[in-house]
mmCIF file of C-alpha atoms in Angstrom:
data_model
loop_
_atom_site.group_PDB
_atom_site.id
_atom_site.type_symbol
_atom_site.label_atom_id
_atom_site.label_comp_id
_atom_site.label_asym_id
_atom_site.label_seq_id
_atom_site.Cartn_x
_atom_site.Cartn_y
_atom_site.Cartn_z
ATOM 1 C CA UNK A 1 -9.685 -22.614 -35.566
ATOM 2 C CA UNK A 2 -8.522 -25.496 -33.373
ATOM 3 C CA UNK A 3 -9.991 -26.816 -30.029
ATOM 4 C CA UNK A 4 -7.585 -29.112 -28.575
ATOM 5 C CA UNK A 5 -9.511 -31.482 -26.749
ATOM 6 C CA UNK A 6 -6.643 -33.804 -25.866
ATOM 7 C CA UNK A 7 -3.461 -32.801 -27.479
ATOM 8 C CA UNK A 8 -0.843 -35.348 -26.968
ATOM 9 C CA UNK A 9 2.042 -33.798 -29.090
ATOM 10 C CA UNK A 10 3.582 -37.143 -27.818
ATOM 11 C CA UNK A 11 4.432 -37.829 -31.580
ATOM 12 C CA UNK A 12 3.237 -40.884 -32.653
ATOM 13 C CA UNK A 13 3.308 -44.003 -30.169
ATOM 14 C CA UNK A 14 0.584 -46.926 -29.519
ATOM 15 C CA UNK A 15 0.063 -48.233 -26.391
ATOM 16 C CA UNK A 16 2.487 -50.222 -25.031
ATOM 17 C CA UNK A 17 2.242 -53.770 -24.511
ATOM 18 C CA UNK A 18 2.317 -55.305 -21.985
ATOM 19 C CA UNK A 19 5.010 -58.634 -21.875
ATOM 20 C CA UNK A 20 4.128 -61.588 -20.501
ATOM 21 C CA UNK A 21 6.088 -63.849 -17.834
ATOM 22 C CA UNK A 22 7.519 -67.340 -19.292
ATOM 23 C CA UNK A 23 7.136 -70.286 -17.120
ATOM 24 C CA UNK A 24 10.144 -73.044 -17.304
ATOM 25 C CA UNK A 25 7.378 -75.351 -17.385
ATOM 26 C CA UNK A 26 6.201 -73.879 -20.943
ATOM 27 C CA UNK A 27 7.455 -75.288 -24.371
ATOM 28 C CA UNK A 28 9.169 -72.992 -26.206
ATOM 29 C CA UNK A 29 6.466 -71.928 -29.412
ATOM 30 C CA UNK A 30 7.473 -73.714 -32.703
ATOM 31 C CA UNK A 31 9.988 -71.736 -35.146
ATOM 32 C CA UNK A 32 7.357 -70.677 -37.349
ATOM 33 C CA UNK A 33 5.568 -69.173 -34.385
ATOM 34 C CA UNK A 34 8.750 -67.373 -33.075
ATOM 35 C CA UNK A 35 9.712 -65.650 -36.732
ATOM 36 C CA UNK A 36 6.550 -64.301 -37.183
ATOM 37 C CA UNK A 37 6.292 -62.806 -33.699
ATOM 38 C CA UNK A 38 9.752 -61.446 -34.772
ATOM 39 C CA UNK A 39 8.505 -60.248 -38.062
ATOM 40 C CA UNK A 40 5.750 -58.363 -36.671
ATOM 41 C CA UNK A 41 7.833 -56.860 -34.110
ATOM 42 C CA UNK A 42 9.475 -54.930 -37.424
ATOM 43 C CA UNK A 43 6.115 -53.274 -38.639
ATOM 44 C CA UNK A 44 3.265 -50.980 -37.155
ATOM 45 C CA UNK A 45 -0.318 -49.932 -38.311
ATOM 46 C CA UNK A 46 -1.612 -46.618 -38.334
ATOM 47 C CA UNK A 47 -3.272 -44.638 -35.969
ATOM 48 C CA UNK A 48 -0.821 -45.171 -33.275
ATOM 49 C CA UNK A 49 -2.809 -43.366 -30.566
ATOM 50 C CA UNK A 50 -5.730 -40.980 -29.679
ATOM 51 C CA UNK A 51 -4.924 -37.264 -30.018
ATOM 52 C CA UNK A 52 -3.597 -34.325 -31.928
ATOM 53 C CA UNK A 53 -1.003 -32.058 -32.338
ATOM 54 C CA UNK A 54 1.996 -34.746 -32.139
ATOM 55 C CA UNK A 55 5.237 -33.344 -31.157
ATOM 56 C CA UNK A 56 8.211 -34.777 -30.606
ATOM 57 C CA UNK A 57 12.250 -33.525 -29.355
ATOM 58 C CA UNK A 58 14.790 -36.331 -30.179
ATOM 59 C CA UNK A 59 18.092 -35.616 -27.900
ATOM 60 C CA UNK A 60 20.880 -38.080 -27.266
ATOM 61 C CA UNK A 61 18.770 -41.165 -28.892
ATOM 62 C CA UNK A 62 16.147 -40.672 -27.030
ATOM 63 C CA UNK A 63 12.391 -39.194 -28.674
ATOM 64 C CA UNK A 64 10.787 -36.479 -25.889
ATOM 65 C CA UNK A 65 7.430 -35.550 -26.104
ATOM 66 C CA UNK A 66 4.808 -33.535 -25.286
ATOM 67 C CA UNK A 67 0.977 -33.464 -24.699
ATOM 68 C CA UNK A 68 -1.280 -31.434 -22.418
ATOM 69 C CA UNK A 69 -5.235 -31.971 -21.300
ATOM 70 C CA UNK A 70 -7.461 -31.206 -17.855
ATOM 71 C CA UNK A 71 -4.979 -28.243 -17.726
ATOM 72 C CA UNK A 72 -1.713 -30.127 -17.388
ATOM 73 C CA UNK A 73 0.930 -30.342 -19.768
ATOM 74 C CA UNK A 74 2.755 -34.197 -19.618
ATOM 75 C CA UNK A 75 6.252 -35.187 -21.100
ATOM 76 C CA UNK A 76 7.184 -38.670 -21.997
ATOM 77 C CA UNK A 77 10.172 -40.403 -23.068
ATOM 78 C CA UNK A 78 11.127 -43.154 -25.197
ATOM 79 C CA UNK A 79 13.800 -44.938 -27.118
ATOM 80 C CA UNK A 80 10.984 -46.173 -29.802
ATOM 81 C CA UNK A 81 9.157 -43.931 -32.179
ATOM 82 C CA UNK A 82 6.260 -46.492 -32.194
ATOM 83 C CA UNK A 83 6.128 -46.568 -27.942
ATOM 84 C CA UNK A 84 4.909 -44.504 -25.317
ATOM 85 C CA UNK A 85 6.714 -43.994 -22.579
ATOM 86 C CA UNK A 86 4.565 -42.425 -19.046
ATOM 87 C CA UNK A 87 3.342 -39.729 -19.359
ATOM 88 C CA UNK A 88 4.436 -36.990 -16.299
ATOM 89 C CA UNK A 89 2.777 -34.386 -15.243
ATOM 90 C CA UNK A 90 5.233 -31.547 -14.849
ATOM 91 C CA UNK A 91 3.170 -28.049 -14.865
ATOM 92 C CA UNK A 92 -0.641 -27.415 -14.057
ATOM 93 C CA UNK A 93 -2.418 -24.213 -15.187
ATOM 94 C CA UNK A 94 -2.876 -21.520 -12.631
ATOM 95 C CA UNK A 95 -6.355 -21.228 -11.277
ATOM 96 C CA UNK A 96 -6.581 -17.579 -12.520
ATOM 97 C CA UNK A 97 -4.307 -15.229 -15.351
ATOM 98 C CA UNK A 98 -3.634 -15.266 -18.582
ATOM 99 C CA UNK A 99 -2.886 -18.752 -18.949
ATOM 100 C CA UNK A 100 -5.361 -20.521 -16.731
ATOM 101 C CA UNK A 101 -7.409 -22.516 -19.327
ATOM 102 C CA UNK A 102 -7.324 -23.817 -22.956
ATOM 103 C CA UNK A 103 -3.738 -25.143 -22.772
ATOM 104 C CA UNK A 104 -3.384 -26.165 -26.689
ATOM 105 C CA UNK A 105 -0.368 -27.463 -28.829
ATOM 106 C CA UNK A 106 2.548 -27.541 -26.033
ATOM 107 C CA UNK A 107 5.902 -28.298 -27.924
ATOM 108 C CA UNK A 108 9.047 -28.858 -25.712
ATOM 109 C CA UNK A 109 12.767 -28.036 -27.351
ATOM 110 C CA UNK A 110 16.375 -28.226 -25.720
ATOM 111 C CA UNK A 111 17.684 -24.815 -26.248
ATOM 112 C CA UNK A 112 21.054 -22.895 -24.641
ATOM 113 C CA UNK A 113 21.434 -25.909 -22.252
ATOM 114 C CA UNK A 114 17.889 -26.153 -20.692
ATOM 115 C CA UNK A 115 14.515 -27.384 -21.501
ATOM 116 C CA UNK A 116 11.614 -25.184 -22.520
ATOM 117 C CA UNK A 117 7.717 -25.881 -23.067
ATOM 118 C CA UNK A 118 6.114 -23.643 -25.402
ATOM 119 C CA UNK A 119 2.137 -23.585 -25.460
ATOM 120 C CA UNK A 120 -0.731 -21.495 -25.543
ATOM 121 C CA UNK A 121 -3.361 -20.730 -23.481
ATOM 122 C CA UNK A 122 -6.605 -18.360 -22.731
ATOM 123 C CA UNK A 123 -7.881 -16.492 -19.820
ATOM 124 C CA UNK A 124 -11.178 -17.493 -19.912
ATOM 125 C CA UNK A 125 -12.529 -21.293 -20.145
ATOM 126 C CA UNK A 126 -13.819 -23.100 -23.075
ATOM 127 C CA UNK A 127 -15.356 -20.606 -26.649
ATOM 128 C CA UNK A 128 -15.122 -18.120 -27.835
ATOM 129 C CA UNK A 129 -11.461 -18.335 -27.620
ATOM 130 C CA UNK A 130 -10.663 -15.067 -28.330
ATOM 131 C CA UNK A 131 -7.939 -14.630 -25.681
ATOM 132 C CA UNK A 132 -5.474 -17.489 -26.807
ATOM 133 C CA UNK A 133 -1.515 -15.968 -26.493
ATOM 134 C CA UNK A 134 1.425 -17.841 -26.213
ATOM 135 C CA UNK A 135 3.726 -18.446 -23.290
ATOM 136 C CA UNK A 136 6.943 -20.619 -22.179
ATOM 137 C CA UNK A 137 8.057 -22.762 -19.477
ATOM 138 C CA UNK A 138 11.738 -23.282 -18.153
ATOM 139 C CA UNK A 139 13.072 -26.699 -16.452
ATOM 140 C CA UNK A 140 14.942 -25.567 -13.252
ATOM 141 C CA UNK A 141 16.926 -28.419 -13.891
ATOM 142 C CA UNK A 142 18.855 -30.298 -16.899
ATOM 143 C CA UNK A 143 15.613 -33.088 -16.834
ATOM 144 C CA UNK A 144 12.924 -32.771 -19.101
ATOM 145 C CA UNK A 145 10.617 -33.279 -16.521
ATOM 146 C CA UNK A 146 11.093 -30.372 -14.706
ATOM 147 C CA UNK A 147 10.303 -28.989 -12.208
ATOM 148 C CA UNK A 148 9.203 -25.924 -14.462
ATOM 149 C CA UNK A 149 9.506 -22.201 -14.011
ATOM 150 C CA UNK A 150 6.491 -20.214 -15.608
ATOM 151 C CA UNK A 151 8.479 -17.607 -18.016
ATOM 152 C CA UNK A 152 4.990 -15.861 -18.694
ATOM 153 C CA UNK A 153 3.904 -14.333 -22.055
ATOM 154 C CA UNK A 154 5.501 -14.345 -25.161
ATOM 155 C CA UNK A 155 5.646 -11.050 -26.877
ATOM 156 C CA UNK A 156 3.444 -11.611 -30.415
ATOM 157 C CA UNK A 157 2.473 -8.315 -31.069
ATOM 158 C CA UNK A 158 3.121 -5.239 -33.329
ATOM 159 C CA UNK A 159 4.743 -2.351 -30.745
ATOM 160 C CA UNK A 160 7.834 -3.701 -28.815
ATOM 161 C CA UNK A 161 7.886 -0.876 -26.146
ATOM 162 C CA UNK A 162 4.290 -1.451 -25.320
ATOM 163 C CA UNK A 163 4.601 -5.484 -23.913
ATOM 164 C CA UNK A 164 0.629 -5.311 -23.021
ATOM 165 C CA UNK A 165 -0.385 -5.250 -26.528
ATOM 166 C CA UNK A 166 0.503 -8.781 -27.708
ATOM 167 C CA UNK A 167 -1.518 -10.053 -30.116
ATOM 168 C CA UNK A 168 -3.557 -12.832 -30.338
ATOM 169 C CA UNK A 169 -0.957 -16.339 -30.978
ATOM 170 C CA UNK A 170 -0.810 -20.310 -31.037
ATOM 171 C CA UNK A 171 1.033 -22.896 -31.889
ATOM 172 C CA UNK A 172 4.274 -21.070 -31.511
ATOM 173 C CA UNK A 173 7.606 -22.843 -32.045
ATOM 174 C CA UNK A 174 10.904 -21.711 -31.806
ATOM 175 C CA UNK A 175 13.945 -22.345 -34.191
ATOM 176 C CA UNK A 176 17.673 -21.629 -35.045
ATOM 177 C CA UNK A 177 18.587 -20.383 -38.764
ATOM 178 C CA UNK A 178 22.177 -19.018 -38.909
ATOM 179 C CA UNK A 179 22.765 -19.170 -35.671
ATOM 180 C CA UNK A 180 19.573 -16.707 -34.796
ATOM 181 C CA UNK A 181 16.683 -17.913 -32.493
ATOM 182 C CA UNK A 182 13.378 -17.117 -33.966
ATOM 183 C CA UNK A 183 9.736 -17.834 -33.153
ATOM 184 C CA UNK A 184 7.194 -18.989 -35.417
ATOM 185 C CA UNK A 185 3.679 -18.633 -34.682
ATOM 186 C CA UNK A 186 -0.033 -18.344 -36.022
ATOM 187 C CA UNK A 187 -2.034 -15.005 -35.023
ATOM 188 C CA UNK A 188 -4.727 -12.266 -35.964
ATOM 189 C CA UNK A 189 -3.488 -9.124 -37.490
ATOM 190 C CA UNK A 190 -5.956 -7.681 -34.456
ATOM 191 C CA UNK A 191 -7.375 -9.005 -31.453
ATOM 192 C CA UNK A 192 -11.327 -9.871 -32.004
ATOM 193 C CA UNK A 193 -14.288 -10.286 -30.333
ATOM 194 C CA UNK A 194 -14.783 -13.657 -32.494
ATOM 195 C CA UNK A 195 -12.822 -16.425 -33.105
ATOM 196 C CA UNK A 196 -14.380 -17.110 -36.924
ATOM 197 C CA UNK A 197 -11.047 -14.459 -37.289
ATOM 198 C CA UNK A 198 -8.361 -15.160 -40.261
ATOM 199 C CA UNK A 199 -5.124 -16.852 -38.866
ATOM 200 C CA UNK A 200 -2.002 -15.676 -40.266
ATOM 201 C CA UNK A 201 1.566 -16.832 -39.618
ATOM 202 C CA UNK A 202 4.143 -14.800 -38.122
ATOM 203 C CA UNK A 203 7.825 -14.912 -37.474
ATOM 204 C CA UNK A 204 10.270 -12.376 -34.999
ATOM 205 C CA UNK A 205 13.353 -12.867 -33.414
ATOM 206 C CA UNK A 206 14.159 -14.050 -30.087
ATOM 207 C CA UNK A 207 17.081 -12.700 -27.865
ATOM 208 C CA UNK A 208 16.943 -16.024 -25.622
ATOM 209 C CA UNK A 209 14.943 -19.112 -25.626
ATOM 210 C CA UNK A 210 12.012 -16.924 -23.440
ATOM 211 C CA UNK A 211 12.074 -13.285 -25.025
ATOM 212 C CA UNK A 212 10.816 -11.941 -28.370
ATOM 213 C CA UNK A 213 12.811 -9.027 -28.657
ATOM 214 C CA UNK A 214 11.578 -7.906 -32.500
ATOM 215 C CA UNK A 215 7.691 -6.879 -33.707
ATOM 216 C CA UNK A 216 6.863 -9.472 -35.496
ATOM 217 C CA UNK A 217 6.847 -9.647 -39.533
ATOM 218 C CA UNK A 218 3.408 -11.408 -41.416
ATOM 219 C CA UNK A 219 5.143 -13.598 -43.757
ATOM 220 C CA UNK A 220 2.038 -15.597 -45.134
ATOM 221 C CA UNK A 221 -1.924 -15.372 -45.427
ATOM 222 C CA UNK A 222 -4.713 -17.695 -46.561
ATOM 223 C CA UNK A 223 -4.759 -16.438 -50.689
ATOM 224 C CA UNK A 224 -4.449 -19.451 -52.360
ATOM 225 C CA UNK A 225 -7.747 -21.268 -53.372
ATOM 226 C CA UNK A 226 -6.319 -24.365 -52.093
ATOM 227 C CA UNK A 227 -5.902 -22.628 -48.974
ATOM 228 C CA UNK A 228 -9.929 -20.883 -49.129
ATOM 229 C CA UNK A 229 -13.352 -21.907 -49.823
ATOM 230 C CA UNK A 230 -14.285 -23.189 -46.398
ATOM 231 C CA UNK A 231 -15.848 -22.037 -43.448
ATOM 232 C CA UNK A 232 -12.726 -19.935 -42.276
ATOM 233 C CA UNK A 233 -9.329 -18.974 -43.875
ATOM 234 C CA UNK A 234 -6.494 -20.025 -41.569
ATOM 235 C CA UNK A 235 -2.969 -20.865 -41.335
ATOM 236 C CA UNK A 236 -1.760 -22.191 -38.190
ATOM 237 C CA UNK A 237 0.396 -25.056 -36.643
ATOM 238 C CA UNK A 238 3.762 -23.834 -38.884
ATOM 239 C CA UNK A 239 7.030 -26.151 -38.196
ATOM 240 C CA UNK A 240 10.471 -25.856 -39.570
ATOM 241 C CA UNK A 241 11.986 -28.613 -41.533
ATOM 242 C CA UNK A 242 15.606 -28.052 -43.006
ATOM 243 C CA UNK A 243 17.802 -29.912 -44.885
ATOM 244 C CA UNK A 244 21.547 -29.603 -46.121
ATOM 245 C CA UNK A 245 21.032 -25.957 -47.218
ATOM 246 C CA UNK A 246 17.168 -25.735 -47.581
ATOM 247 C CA UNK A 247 14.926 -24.114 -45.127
ATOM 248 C CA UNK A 248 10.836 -24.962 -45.014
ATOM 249 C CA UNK A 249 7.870 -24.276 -42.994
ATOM 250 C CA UNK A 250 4.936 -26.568 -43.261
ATOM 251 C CA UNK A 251 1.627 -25.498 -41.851
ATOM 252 C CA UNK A 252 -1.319 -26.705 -41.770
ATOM 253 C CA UNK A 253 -4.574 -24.580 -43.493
ATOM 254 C CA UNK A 254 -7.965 -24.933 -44.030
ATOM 255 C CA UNK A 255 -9.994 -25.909 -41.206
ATOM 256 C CA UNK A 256 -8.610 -28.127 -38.420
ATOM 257 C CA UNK A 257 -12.187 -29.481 -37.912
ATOM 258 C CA UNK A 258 -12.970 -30.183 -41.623
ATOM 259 C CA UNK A 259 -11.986 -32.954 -43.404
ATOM 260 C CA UNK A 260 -10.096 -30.917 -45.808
ATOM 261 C CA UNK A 261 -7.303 -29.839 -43.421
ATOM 262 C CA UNK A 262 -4.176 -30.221 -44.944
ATOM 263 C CA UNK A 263 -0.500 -28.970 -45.297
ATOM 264 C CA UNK A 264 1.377 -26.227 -47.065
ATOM 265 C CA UNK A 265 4.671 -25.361 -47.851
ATOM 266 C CA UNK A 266 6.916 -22.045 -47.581
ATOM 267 C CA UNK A 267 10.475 -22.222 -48.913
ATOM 268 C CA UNK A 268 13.018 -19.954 -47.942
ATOM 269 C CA UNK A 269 14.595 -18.758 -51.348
ATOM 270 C CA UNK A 270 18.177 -19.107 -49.946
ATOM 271 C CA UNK A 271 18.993 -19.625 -46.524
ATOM 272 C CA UNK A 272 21.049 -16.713 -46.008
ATOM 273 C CA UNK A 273 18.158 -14.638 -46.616
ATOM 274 C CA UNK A 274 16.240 -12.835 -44.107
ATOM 275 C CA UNK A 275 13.566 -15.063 -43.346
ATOM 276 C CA UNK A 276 11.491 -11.860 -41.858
ATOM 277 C CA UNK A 277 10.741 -10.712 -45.566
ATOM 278 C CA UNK A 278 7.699 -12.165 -46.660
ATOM 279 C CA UNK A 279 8.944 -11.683 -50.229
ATOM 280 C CA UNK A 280 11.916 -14.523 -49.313
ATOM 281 C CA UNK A 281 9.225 -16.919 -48.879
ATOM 282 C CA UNK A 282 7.972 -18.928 -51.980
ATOM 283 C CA UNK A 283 4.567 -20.896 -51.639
ATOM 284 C CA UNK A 284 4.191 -24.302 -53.019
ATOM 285 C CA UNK A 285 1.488 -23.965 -55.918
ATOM 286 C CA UNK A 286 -0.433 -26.733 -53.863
ATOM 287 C CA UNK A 287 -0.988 -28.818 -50.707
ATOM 288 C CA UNK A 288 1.820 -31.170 -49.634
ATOM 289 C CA UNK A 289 -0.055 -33.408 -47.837
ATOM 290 C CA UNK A 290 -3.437 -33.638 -47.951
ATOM 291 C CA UNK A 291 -6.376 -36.047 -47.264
ATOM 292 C CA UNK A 292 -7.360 -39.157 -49.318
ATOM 293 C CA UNK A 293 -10.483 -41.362 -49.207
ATOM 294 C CA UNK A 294 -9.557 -43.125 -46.221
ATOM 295 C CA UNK A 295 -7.780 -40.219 -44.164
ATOM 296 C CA UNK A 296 -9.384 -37.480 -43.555
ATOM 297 C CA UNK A 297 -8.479 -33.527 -42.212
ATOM 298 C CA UNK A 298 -4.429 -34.310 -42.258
ATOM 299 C CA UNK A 299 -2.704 -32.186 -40.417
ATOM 300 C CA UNK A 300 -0.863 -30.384 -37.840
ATOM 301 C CA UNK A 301 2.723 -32.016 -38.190
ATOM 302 C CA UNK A 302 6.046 -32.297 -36.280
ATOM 303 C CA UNK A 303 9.465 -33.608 -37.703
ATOM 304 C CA UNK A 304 12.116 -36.464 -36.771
ATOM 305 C CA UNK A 305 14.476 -38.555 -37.744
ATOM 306 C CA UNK A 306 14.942 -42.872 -37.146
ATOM 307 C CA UNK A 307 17.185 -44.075 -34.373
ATOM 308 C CA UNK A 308 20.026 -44.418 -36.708
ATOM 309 C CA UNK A 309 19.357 -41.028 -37.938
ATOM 310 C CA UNK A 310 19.081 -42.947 -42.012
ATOM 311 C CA UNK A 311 15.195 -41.673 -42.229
ATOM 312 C CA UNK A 312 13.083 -38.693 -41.783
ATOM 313 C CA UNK A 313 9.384 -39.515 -39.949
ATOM 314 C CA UNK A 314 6.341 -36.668 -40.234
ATOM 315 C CA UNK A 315 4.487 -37.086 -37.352
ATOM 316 C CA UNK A 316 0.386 -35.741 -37.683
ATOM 317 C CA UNK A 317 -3.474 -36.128 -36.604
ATOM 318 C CA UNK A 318 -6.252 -36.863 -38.870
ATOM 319 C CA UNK A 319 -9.925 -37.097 -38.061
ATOM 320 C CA UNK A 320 -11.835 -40.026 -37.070
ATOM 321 C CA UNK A 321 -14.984 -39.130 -39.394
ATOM 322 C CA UNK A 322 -15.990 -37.264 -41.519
ATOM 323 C CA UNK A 323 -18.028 -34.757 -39.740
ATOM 324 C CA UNK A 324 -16.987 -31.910 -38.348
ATOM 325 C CA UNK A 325 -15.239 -32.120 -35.322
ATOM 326 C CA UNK A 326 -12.003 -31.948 -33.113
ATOM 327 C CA UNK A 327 -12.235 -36.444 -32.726
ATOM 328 C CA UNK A 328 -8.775 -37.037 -34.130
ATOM 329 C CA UNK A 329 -5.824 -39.376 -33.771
ATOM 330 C CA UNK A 330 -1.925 -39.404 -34.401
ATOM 331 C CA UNK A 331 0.044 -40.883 -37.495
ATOM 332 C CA UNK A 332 3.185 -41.376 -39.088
ATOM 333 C CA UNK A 333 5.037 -42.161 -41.535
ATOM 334 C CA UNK A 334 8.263 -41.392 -43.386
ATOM 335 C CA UNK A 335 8.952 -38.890 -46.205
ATOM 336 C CA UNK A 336 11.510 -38.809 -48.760
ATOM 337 C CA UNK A 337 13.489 -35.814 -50.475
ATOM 338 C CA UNK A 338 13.666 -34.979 -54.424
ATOM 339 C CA UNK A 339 17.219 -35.045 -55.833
ATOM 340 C CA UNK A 340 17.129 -30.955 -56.302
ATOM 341 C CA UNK A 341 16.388 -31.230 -51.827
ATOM 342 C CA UNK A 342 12.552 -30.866 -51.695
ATOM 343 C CA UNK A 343 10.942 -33.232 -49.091
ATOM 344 C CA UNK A 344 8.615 -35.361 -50.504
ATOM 345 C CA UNK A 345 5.585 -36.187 -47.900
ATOM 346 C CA UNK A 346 3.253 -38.757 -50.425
ATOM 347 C CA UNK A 347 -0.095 -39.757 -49.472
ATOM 348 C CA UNK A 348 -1.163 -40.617 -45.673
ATOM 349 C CA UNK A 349 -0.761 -44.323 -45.337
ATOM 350 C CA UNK A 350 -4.764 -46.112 -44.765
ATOM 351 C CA UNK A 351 -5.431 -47.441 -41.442
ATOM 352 C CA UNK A 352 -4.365 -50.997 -40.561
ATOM 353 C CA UNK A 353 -1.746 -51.203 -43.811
ATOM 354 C CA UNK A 354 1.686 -52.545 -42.167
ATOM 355 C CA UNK A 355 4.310 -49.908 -41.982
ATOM 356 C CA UNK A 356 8.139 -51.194 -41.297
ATOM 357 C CA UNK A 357 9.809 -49.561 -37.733
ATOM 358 C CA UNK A 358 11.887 -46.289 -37.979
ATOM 359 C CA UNK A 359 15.343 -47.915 -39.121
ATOM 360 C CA UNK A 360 17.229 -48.607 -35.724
ATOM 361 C CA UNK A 361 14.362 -49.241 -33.685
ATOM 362 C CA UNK A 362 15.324 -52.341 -31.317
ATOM 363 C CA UNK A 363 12.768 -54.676 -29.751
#
């Protein structure tokens, strides 16, 4: 199970650099020196940044995201995939309730007109986290950065009528499939006294962007051995990625603080399906995406697409060692798609290896 030190869902982006002022009195740089400063401009290395959980909204050409640490959640924005924009503070953590510490995995999405923040969050500070449940936040205003309107709890739990008996939940997301909003989220089948608990993923509908209004349906479990054999059997961090008419949820199993975290893939046998029934999911017989020699504990991923909307980028963390640990930092990359519509992830690129810009991506 996850502890989100510093989760900058802020999907991908370096530092930005900081541009010099050019004196009249300065020669212009030789040719040579001016193509290659242009040529670099066209490539980036990976890591991009310190952090986990990258997320990222792209609305009207513009990439929004998302991060949270010292009980804040921040929103950026940028026109460049590879740049951070500021980050602004735009909701703190009460001092007491529900949601008052461990803010993990915020994601924020434009739904019905306004912007929402989903995250999750504990009672109680710092391990065991036993308590983690998932809330949302509402802008009061059509900026991402808020202000923001605590909508409280999200209902994750097994009896509708009784809303006190949620269940424990992270790393929920919301989504639209034939024009129903569901939510997506990993939880226990019962609340514990540990967290060395089994994760699960769940799905139920949503009657607006801030109410479950169904019980919510188990739709996979850690069975496969590529998903076992660890310290603790998990599936967490799930994401929707469609295409044309294709529907898939990647998640991340194993464990987040092992090297051998990696992603999975669910495939909705036909879209038209209801995605509630466990039985219209199909499994991929393997990981997706999963560590090499050089890139370690992959995982935890969030989807977009290039300025010019040609290419699709996976956005995730991977550890800085090998040891066990939450030390991480944020990737990227793009995928490709088989001819039958399957998306096609590769291997994670090494560190340092030049990677050309998202197509579209100006100066």
């Amino acid at each position: 199970m996850k502890q989100h030190f510093w989760k900058i869902l802020v999907v991908v982006m370096g530092q930005a650099g900081l541009l010099g002022c050019k004196s009249s009195a300065v020669l212009e740089a030789p040719a040579e020196t001016q193509a290659g400063k242009t040529d670099a401009a066209l490539y980036f290395t990976n890591p991009v940044m310190d952090g986990a959980d990258p997320w990222v909204w792209k609305q009207d050409s513009v990439y929004y995201s998302c991060g949270s640490g010292n009980g804040t959640i921040y929103v950026s924005q940028s026109t460049k995939l590879t740049k951070l924009g500021e980050r602004v503070p735009v909701w703190k953590a009460p001092s007491t309730g529900w949601n008052a510490h461990n803010i993990w995995a915020p994601e924020i999405h434009f739904l019905q007109g306004k912007w929402y923040i989903y995250y999750a969050a504990g009672k109680d500070p710092g391990g065991p986290f036993i308590h983690q449940r998932s809330g949302v936040l509402e802008s009061t205003t059509g900026s991402p950065f808020g202000p923001y309107v605590d909508k409280g709890m999200l209902y994750t739990g097994d009896s509708l009528q009784h809303p006190g008996t949620a269940k424990w939940a992270i790393d929920l997301s919301p989504f639209y499939l034939n024009g129903q909003l569901y939510a997506v989220w990993s939880g226990w089948e019962q609340n514990a006294a540990t967290d060395r608990t089994k994760q699960h993923l769940y799905l139920a509908r949503m009657s607006n962007p801030w109410t479950i209004s169904s019980n919510r349906a188990k739709i996979s479990s850690p069975t496969q051995p590529w998903e076992t054999g660890g310290e603790l059997d998990l599936n967490e961090g799930p994401e929707l990625l469609k295409k044309n008419e294709k529907a898939f949820l990647i998640y991340s199993c194993r464990e987040s603080w092992l090297k051998e975290y990696r992603l999975g893939q669910l495939t909705l046998s036909d879209t038209l399906a209801d995605p509630m029934l466990a039985s219209n999911w199909t499994k991929s017989d393997g990981p997706v995406f999963q560590s090499t020699a050089e890139v370690l504990g992959v995982g935890h991923c969030s989807f977009t697409t290039s300025p010019d909307n040609t290419e699709d980028w996976i956005l995730y963390h991977a550890k800085k060692s090998a040891q066990p640990g939450w030390q991480r930092d944020i990737r990227m990359q793009k995928f490709t798609w088989t001819a039958d519509g399957f998306p096609v992830f590769g291997e994670p690129v090494s560190s340092g290896v030049p990677i050309k810009v998202p197509s579209g991506q100006k100066e």
